[in-house]
mmCIF file of C-alpha atoms in Angstrom:
data_model
loop_
_atom_site.group_PDB
_atom_site.id
_atom_site.type_symbol
_atom_site.label_atom_id
_atom_site.label_comp_id
_atom_site.label_asym_id
_atom_site.label_seq_id
_atom_site.Cartn_x
_atom_site.Cartn_y
_atom_site.Cartn_z
ATOM 1 C CA UNK A 390 -10.238 -28.212 24.680
ATOM 2 C CA UNK A 391 -10.945 -26.007 21.751
ATOM 3 C CA UNK A 392 -13.243 -23.066 22.218
ATOM 4 C CA UNK A 393 -15.610 -24.309 19.510
ATOM 5 C CA UNK A 394 -16.095 -27.969 18.483
ATOM 6 C CA UNK A 395 -17.852 -28.962 15.338
ATOM 7 C CA UNK A 396 -17.987 -32.387 13.761
ATOM 8 C CA UNK A 397 -16.415 -32.016 10.259
ATOM 9 C CA UNK A 398 -18.520 -34.921 8.763
ATOM 10 C CA UNK A 399 -18.841 -35.473 5.975
ATOM 11 C CA UNK A 400 -22.642 -35.708 6.172
ATOM 12 C CA UNK A 401 -24.552 -37.156 3.290
ATOM 13 C CA UNK A 402 -28.353 -37.087 3.090
ATOM 14 C CA UNK A 403 -31.032 -37.703 0.433
ATOM 15 C CA UNK A 404 -32.946 -34.750 -0.936
ATOM 16 C CA UNK A 405 -35.838 -33.710 1.147
ATOM 17 C CA UNK A 406 -34.241 -34.933 4.479
ATOM 18 C CA UNK A 407 -34.059 -32.855 7.603
ATOM 19 C CA UNK A 408 -30.493 -31.934 8.361
ATOM 20 C CA UNK A 409 -29.188 -31.292 11.827
ATOM 21 C CA UNK A 410 -25.815 -29.524 12.319
ATOM 22 C CA UNK A 411 -24.275 -28.847 15.725
ATOM 23 C CA UNK A 412 -21.561 -27.050 17.597
ATOM 24 C CA UNK A 413 -20.519 -27.068 21.231
ATOM 25 C CA UNK A 414 -18.457 -24.400 22.856
ATOM 26 C CA UNK A 415 -16.601 -23.804 26.117
ATOM 27 C CA UNK A 416 -16.522 -19.985 26.408
ATOM 28 C CA UNK A 417 -19.547 -18.947 28.476
ATOM 29 C CA UNK A 418 -18.974 -15.403 27.387
ATOM 30 C CA UNK A 419 -20.148 -16.038 23.869
ATOM 31 C CA UNK A 420 -23.364 -14.132 23.203
ATOM 32 C CA UNK A 421 -23.560 -13.985 19.354
ATOM 33 C CA UNK A 422 -23.999 -17.228 17.475
ATOM 34 C CA UNK A 423 -23.790 -17.357 13.661
ATOM 35 C CA UNK A 424 -24.044 -19.934 10.981
ATOM 36 C CA UNK A 425 -22.236 -19.479 7.670
ATOM 37 C CA UNK A 426 -22.378 -21.455 4.455
ATOM 38 C CA UNK A 427 -19.239 -21.869 2.518
ATOM 39 C CA UNK A 428 -19.157 -23.354 -0.979
ATOM 40 C CA UNK A 429 -15.852 -24.827 -2.232
ATOM 41 C CA UNK A 430 -13.054 -22.309 -2.596
ATOM 42 C CA UNK A 431 -15.463 -19.425 -1.767
ATOM 43 C CA UNK A 432 -15.761 -17.118 1.250
ATOM 44 C CA UNK A 433 -18.335 -17.760 4.021
ATOM 45 C CA UNK A 434 -21.824 -16.332 3.548
ATOM 46 C CA UNK A 435 -23.979 -15.552 6.621
ATOM 47 C CA UNK A 436 -27.032 -17.744 6.859
ATOM 48 C CA UNK A 437 -28.363 -16.878 10.378
ATOM 49 C CA UNK A 438 -27.393 -15.266 13.609
ATOM 50 C CA UNK A 439 -28.913 -15.488 17.076
ATOM 51 C CA UNK A 440 -28.207 -13.374 20.113
ATOM 52 C CA UNK A 441 -28.091 -15.215 23.441
ATOM 53 C CA UNK A 442 -30.481 -18.267 23.777
ATOM 54 C CA UNK A 443 -33.526 -19.219 21.862
ATOM 55 C CA UNK A 444 -34.638 -20.262 18.388
ATOM 56 C CA UNK A 445 -34.751 -18.412 15.138
ATOM 57 C CA UNK A 446 -36.451 -19.505 11.918
ATOM 58 C CA UNK A 447 -35.853 -18.244 8.392
ATOM 59 C CA UNK A 448 -37.549 -20.207 5.671
ATOM 60 C CA UNK A 449 -36.267 -23.744 5.737
ATOM 61 C CA UNK A 450 -33.561 -22.934 8.302
ATOM 62 C CA UNK A 451 -33.907 -22.918 12.076
ATOM 63 C CA UNK A 452 -31.099 -21.973 14.481
ATOM 64 C CA UNK A 453 -31.281 -22.952 18.169
ATOM 65 C CA UNK A 454 -29.011 -21.857 20.955
ATOM 66 C CA UNK A 455 -28.905 -23.575 24.404
ATOM 67 C CA UNK A 456 -26.500 -21.591 26.503
ATOM 68 C CA UNK A 457 -26.992 -23.801 29.545
ATOM 69 C CA UNK A 458 -25.560 -26.698 27.639
ATOM 70 C CA UNK A 459 -23.316 -24.569 25.471
ATOM 71 C CA UNK A 460 -24.760 -26.158 22.458
ATOM 72 C CA UNK A 461 -26.036 -24.686 19.152
ATOM 73 C CA UNK A 462 -27.871 -26.261 16.226
ATOM 74 C CA UNK A 463 -28.841 -25.478 12.716
ATOM 75 C CA UNK A 464 -31.695 -27.483 11.155
ATOM 76 C CA UNK A 465 -32.335 -27.516 7.441
ATOM 77 C CA UNK A 466 -35.799 -28.772 6.370
ATOM 78 C CA UNK A 467 -36.592 -30.151 2.962
ATOM 79 C CA UNK A 468 -32.956 -30.162 2.035
ATOM 80 C CA UNK A 469 -31.936 -29.542 -1.553
ATOM 81 C CA UNK A 470 -28.877 -30.425 -3.615
ATOM 82 C CA UNK A 471 -28.098 -26.681 -3.703
ATOM 83 C CA UNK A 472 -27.670 -26.812 0.051
ATOM 84 C CA UNK A 473 -24.497 -29.010 -0.394
ATOM 85 C CA UNK A 474 -21.733 -26.948 1.115
ATOM 86 C CA UNK A 475 -19.609 -26.602 4.262
ATOM 87 C CA UNK A 476 -21.569 -25.045 7.209
ATOM 88 C CA UNK A 477 -19.543 -23.193 9.706
ATOM 89 C CA UNK A 478 -20.645 -22.094 13.153
ATOM 90 C CA UNK A 479 -19.135 -18.919 14.603
ATOM 91 C CA UNK A 480 -19.403 -17.195 17.815
ATOM 92 C CA UNK A 481 -18.430 -13.917 19.490
ATOM 93 C CA UNK A 482 -18.321 -12.664 22.993
ATOM 94 C CA UNK A 483 -18.763 -8.904 22.377
ATOM 95 C CA UNK A 484 -20.720 -6.720 20.077
ATOM 96 C CA UNK A 485 -18.300 -3.797 19.953
ATOM 97 C CA UNK A 486 -14.879 -2.410 20.651
ATOM 98 C CA UNK A 487 -11.965 -4.500 19.732
ATOM 99 C CA UNK A 488 -13.097 -7.785 21.162
ATOM 100 C CA UNK A 489 -15.832 -8.901 18.771
ATOM 101 C CA UNK A 490 -13.688 -11.238 16.759
ATOM 102 C CA UNK A 491 -15.337 -14.356 15.477
ATOM 103 C CA UNK A 492 -14.287 -17.770 16.597
ATOM 104 C CA UNK A 493 -15.222 -20.449 14.058
ATOM 105 C CA UNK A 494 -15.781 -24.158 14.123
ATOM 106 C CA UNK A 495 -14.082 -26.363 11.571
ATOM 107 C CA UNK A 496 -17.169 -26.677 9.549
ATOM 108 C CA UNK A 497 -19.330 -29.681 8.515
ATOM 109 C CA UNK A 498 -19.298 -30.784 5.039
ATOM 110 C CA UNK A 499 -22.815 -31.589 3.868
ATOM 111 C CA UNK A 500 -23.891 -33.332 0.601
ATOM 112 C CA UNK A 501 -27.496 -33.495 -0.347
ATOM 113 C CA UNK A 502 -28.039 -36.234 -2.947
ATOM 114 C CA UNK A 503 -30.706 -35.841 -5.572
ATOM 115 C CA UNK B 169 -25.044 -4.672 -1.285
ATOM 116 C CA UNK B 170 -22.148 -5.376 0.973
ATOM 117 C CA UNK B 171 -19.875 -6.994 -1.559
ATOM 118 C CA UNK B 172 -16.239 -7.722 -0.824
ATOM 119 C CA UNK B 173 -13.787 -8.704 -3.501
ATOM 120 C CA UNK B 174 -10.302 -10.245 -3.286
ATOM 121 C CA UNK B 175 -7.562 -10.289 -5.794
ATOM 122 C CA UNK B 176 -6.026 -12.512 -6.885
ATOM 123 C CA UNK B 177 -8.235 -15.534 -6.427
ATOM 124 C CA UNK B 178 -5.339 -17.894 -6.782
ATOM 125 C CA UNK B 179 -1.623 -17.366 -6.732
ATOM 126 C CA UNK B 180 1.365 -19.654 -6.995
ATOM 127 C CA UNK B 181 4.711 -18.287 -5.909
ATOM 128 C CA UNK B 182 8.185 -19.616 -5.269
ATOM 129 C CA UNK B 183 9.574 -20.018 -1.836
ATOM 130 C CA UNK B 184 11.398 -16.746 -0.608
ATOM 131 C CA UNK B 185 9.211 -14.389 -2.687
ATOM 132 C CA UNK B 186 6.539 -11.953 -1.436
ATOM 133 C CA UNK B 187 2.901 -11.954 -2.400
ATOM 134 C CA UNK B 188 0.367 -9.234 -2.027
ATOM 135 C CA UNK B 189 -3.369 -9.946 -1.685
ATOM 136 C CA UNK B 190 -5.950 -7.165 -2.073
ATOM 137 C CA UNK B 191 -9.235 -6.894 -0.372
ATOM 138 C CA UNK B 192 -11.835 -4.372 -1.527
ATOM 139 C CA UNK B 193 -15.270 -3.355 -0.293
ATOM 140 C CA UNK B 194 -17.072 -2.571 -3.539
ATOM 141 C CA UNK B 195 -20.242 -0.771 -2.367
ATOM 142 C CA UNK B 196 -19.522 0.412 1.112
ATOM 143 C CA UNK B 197 -16.850 1.967 3.164
ATOM 144 C CA UNK B 198 -15.139 -0.444 5.499
ATOM 145 C CA UNK B 199 -13.693 1.197 8.593
ATOM 146 C CA UNK B 200 -12.493 -2.245 9.753
ATOM 147 C CA UNK B 201 -11.143 -5.122 7.784
ATOM 148 C CA UNK B 202 -10.241 -8.589 9.031
ATOM 149 C CA UNK B 203 -7.768 -11.143 7.573
ATOM 150 C CA UNK B 204 -8.317 -14.879 8.230
ATOM 151 C CA UNK B 205 -6.398 -17.946 7.171
ATOM 152 C CA UNK B 206 -8.036 -21.287 6.595
ATOM 153 C CA UNK B 207 -6.019 -24.497 6.294
ATOM 154 C CA UNK B 208 -7.658 -27.615 4.693
ATOM 155 C CA UNK B 209 -10.338 -29.016 6.985
ATOM 156 C CA UNK B 210 -9.574 -26.442 9.591
ATOM 157 C CA UNK B 211 -11.406 -23.434 11.097
ATOM 158 C CA UNK B 212 -11.024 -19.941 9.761
ATOM 159 C CA UNK B 213 -8.508 -18.408 12.089
ATOM 160 C CA UNK B 214 -8.350 -14.674 12.520
ATOM 161 C CA UNK B 215 -4.802 -13.337 11.765
ATOM 162 C CA UNK B 216 -5.319 -9.623 12.277
ATOM 163 C CA UNK B 217 -7.761 -6.718 12.440
ATOM 164 C CA UNK B 218 -7.029 -3.515 10.570
ATOM 165 C CA UNK B 219 -8.689 -0.097 10.995
ATOM 166 C CA UNK B 220 -8.357 2.423 8.204
ATOM 167 C CA UNK B 221 -5.366 4.710 8.777
ATOM 168 C CA UNK B 222 -3.908 2.869 11.734
ATOM 169 C CA UNK B 223 -1.615 -0.072 12.483
ATOM 170 C CA UNK B 224 -3.185 -3.568 12.322
ATOM 171 C CA UNK B 225 -3.717 -5.586 15.498
ATOM 172 C CA UNK B 226 -2.322 -9.059 15.069
ATOM 173 C CA UNK B 227 -3.519 -12.144 16.850
ATOM 174 C CA UNK B 228 -1.228 -14.061 19.126
ATOM 175 C CA UNK B 229 1.210 -16.205 17.147
ATOM 176 C CA UNK B 230 0.916 -14.256 13.879
ATOM 177 C CA UNK B 231 4.144 -12.630 12.809
ATOM 178 C CA UNK B 232 3.490 -8.959 11.971
ATOM 179 C CA UNK B 233 6.768 -8.638 10.114
ATOM 180 C CA UNK B 234 5.903 -11.559 7.906
ATOM 181 C CA UNK B 235 2.256 -10.680 7.227
ATOM 182 C CA UNK B 236 2.296 -7.003 6.443
ATOM 183 C CA UNK B 237 -1.229 -5.433 6.455
ATOM 184 C CA UNK B 238 -2.016 -2.011 5.005
ATOM 185 C CA UNK B 239 -5.480 -0.484 5.257
ATOM 186 C CA UNK B 240 -4.765 2.773 3.405
ATOM 187 C CA UNK B 241 -8.342 3.666 2.403
ATOM 188 C CA UNK B 242 -11.914 2.881 3.412
ATOM 189 C CA UNK B 243 -12.280 0.458 0.564
ATOM 190 C CA UNK B 244 -8.844 -1.299 0.347
ATOM 191 C CA UNK B 245 -6.734 -3.428 2.619
ATOM 192 C CA UNK B 246 -3.755 -5.381 1.485
ATOM 193 C CA UNK B 247 -2.041 -8.385 2.955
ATOM 194 C CA UNK B 248 1.551 -8.994 1.968
ATOM 195 C CA UNK B 249 3.118 -12.390 2.763
ATOM 196 C CA UNK B 250 6.833 -11.663 2.785
ATOM 197 C CA UNK B 251 9.425 -14.340 2.184
ATOM 198 C CA UNK B 252 6.787 -16.913 1.707
ATOM 199 C CA UNK B 253 7.392 -20.553 2.565
ATOM 200 C CA UNK B 254 5.567 -23.720 1.681
ATOM 201 C CA UNK B 255 3.909 -23.803 5.171
ATOM 202 C CA UNK B 256 2.263 -20.342 4.298
ATOM 203 C CA UNK B 257 0.258 -22.138 1.605
ATOM 204 C CA UNK B 258 -3.348 -21.627 2.652
ATOM 205 C CA UNK B 259 -6.676 -20.059 1.893
ATOM 206 C CA UNK B 260 -6.656 -16.379 2.885
ATOM 207 C CA UNK B 261 -9.975 -14.667 3.410
ATOM 208 C CA UNK B 262 -10.769 -11.041 4.291
ATOM 209 C CA UNK B 263 -13.854 -9.605 5.726
ATOM 210 C CA UNK B 264 -15.047 -6.030 6.069
ATOM 211 C CA UNK B 265 -17.264 -4.098 8.460
ATOM 212 C CA UNK B 266 -18.857 -0.720 8.224
ATOM 213 C CA UNK B 267 -17.589 0.308 11.692
ATOM 214 C CA UNK B 268 -15.715 -1.294 14.470
ATOM 215 C CA UNK B 269 -18.775 -1.159 16.721
ATOM 216 C CA UNK B 270 -21.133 -3.042 14.512
ATOM 217 C CA UNK B 271 -22.552 -6.343 15.651
ATOM 218 C CA UNK B 272 -20.192 -9.289 14.996
ATOM 219 C CA UNK B 273 -22.443 -10.822 12.418
ATOM 220 C CA UNK B 274 -22.099 -7.691 10.255
ATOM 221 C CA UNK B 275 -18.871 -8.812 8.685
ATOM 222 C CA UNK B 276 -18.939 -9.395 4.929
ATOM 223 C CA UNK B 277 -16.502 -11.939 3.576
ATOM 224 C CA UNK B 278 -14.519 -11.962 0.370
ATOM 225 C CA UNK B 279 -14.229 -14.969 -1.828
ATOM 226 C CA UNK B 280 -10.750 -15.867 -0.596
ATOM 227 C CA UNK B 281 -7.300 -16.230 -2.182
ATOM 228 C CA UNK B 282 -5.666 -19.573 -2.540
ATOM 229 C CA UNK B 283 -1.932 -19.196 -2.011
ATOM 230 C CA UNK B 284 0.477 -22.008 -3.011
ATOM 231 C CA UNK B 285 4.089 -21.669 -2.195
ATOM 232 C CA UNK B 286 6.407 -23.975 -4.123
#
């Protein structure tokens, strides 16, 4: 079992739809949970991060973490064509020292159609 | 702020040759830089972590003699793929952090370098 599982999609939605992206993980030591957006042939760009469990909202984006289920989600409200990209979840088990490497999911390719 | 650049953005080389990729932090000093590799439809996989002025730490399964990493200054790290083969063709991405003890989300990624070995 991979440490982080993410459905690669592709996911295609109409403009204005609510998008739900998810990842599951197996390492209970993960404490930091990040979502990155990656446009084609570009580097990842941090969207949101959450420490431990709970929800976090930033504009049209909401990140949720359920550590009991080892399940994280990213919701995008009122999706726009400019949201079309690959969304990567990433996790880390430590905040310092030499062990805070990021473990990424494969990414979900999202297309928002006008 | 926190801009990371990579050069070149794309490179094609012949099998057996070496290729150097540069990663620069443009507006901050990066004590720590990370090198990732991303195959099509796959996760970003960490290859190595480098701290300025010291040897890089490689992840399991990454050949340190094949992927030479140099972090000679606080704004520049280089990855040299030696004796490249077609299976080394991939998207190489670096990231930079102000210090080793920053929170894990405080890594800033470069735009990536597409390497094609023919």
